[in-house]
Amino acid sequence: RRDLYAALLRQDAGFFDGGEDAGGGGDTGAGALCSRLTSDVGTMAGELTWTFRFSIEASVRIAGIAAYMICRSPALGLYAVAVTPLVAAVNG
C-alpha cells in the first residue's frame, strides 16, 4: 500500500488530468485513482483476513483431530500423524 501511494506521489500533475472531467478518455483522474486504490486495498484486506482465518481454523481443526486420534488409539494415531506431511506434500 505504501509503495502504491509513493508511486502515485511521484507522478507529475499531468498524469492526474487524464480523467473524463478534464476531457480525456482515460480513467486517471485523481478521484478515480483514489477510489480505485481504496476499493482495491479494501478487497485485498478482506481476502487476506479470510485466508488467515481459514488457515488458523484449519490448523486448530487438524491439531484437534490428531489429538483425538492419539488419545483413542496411540499407535494408529501416531501412524496417521506421521503420514500426514507426506499426504500434504503429494496433494500440495
XYZ file of C-alpha atoms in Angstrom:
92
model
C 0.000 0.000 0.000
C 2.841 2.365 0.846
C 4.645 1.598 -2.413
C 1.498 2.291 -4.407
C 0.906 5.559 -2.578
C 4.530 6.569 -3.129
C 4.183 5.762 -6.849
C 1.114 7.985 -7.047
C 3.001 10.795 -5.339
C 5.865 10.528 -7.858
C 3.551 11.163 -10.833
C 3.595 14.578 -12.444
C 0.477 16.765 -12.383
C -0.444 15.904 -15.977
C -0.984 12.283 -15.009
C -3.975 13.268 -12.896
C -5.534 15.411 -15.643
C -6.419 12.499 -17.897
C -9.852 11.831 -16.371
C -13.197 12.393 -18.065
C -13.682 15.656 -16.174
C -10.609 17.033 -17.944
C -11.830 15.994 -21.397
C -9.587 12.936 -21.661
C -10.892 9.471 -22.327
C -8.875 7.763 -19.599
C -9.876 6.936 -16.072
C -6.852 8.500 -14.373
C -8.456 11.453 -12.611
C -7.354 11.924 -9.016
C -10.802 10.951 -7.718
C -10.923 7.813 -9.863
C -7.434 6.770 -8.751
C -8.216 7.314 -5.071
C -11.499 5.429 -5.427
C -9.798 2.527 -7.189
C -6.978 2.457 -4.648
C -9.428 2.450 -1.733
C -11.529 -0.267 -3.316
C -8.568 -2.492 -4.193
C -6.985 -2.156 -0.745
C -10.323 -2.976 0.902
C -10.798 -6.040 -1.286
C -7.262 -7.235 -0.616
C -7.670 -6.739 3.131
C -10.864 -8.781 3.080
C -9.211 -11.595 1.149
C -6.197 -11.673 3.481
C -8.455 -11.705 6.530
C -10.365 -14.678 5.123
C -7.132 -16.506 4.241
C -5.617 -16.053 7.708
C -8.874 -17.009 9.416
C -9.232 -20.142 7.279
C -5.589 -21.123 7.888
C -5.896 -20.781 11.663
C -9.216 -22.610 11.705
C -7.824 -25.482 9.627
C -4.697 -25.747 11.802
C -6.732 -25.920 15.002
C -9.063 -28.499 13.457
C -6.154 -30.697 12.314
C -4.448 -30.472 15.716
C -7.710 -31.387 17.473
C -8.335 -34.374 15.227
C -4.744 -35.564 15.688
C -5.001 -35.252 19.489
C -8.304 -37.167 19.487
C -6.845 -39.931 17.310
C -3.776 -40.285 19.538
C -5.989 -40.462 22.653
C -8.294 -43.108 21.133
C -5.580 -45.310 19.631
C -1.990 -44.172 20.218
C -0.402 -46.493 17.643
C -2.887 -45.743 14.886
C -2.955 -42.044 15.791
C 0.825 -41.718 15.621
C 0.838 -43.536 12.277
C -1.781 -41.119 10.904
C 0.159 -38.124 12.226
C 3.394 -39.479 10.725
C 1.970 -39.866 7.201
C 0.088 -36.536 7.216
C 3.079 -34.468 5.928
C 3.596 -36.974 3.106
C -0.066 -36.779 2.087
C 0.063 -32.968 2.268
C 3.174 -32.876 0.084
C 1.619 -35.146 -2.543
C -1.625 -33.118 -2.627
C 0.005 -29.713 -2.268
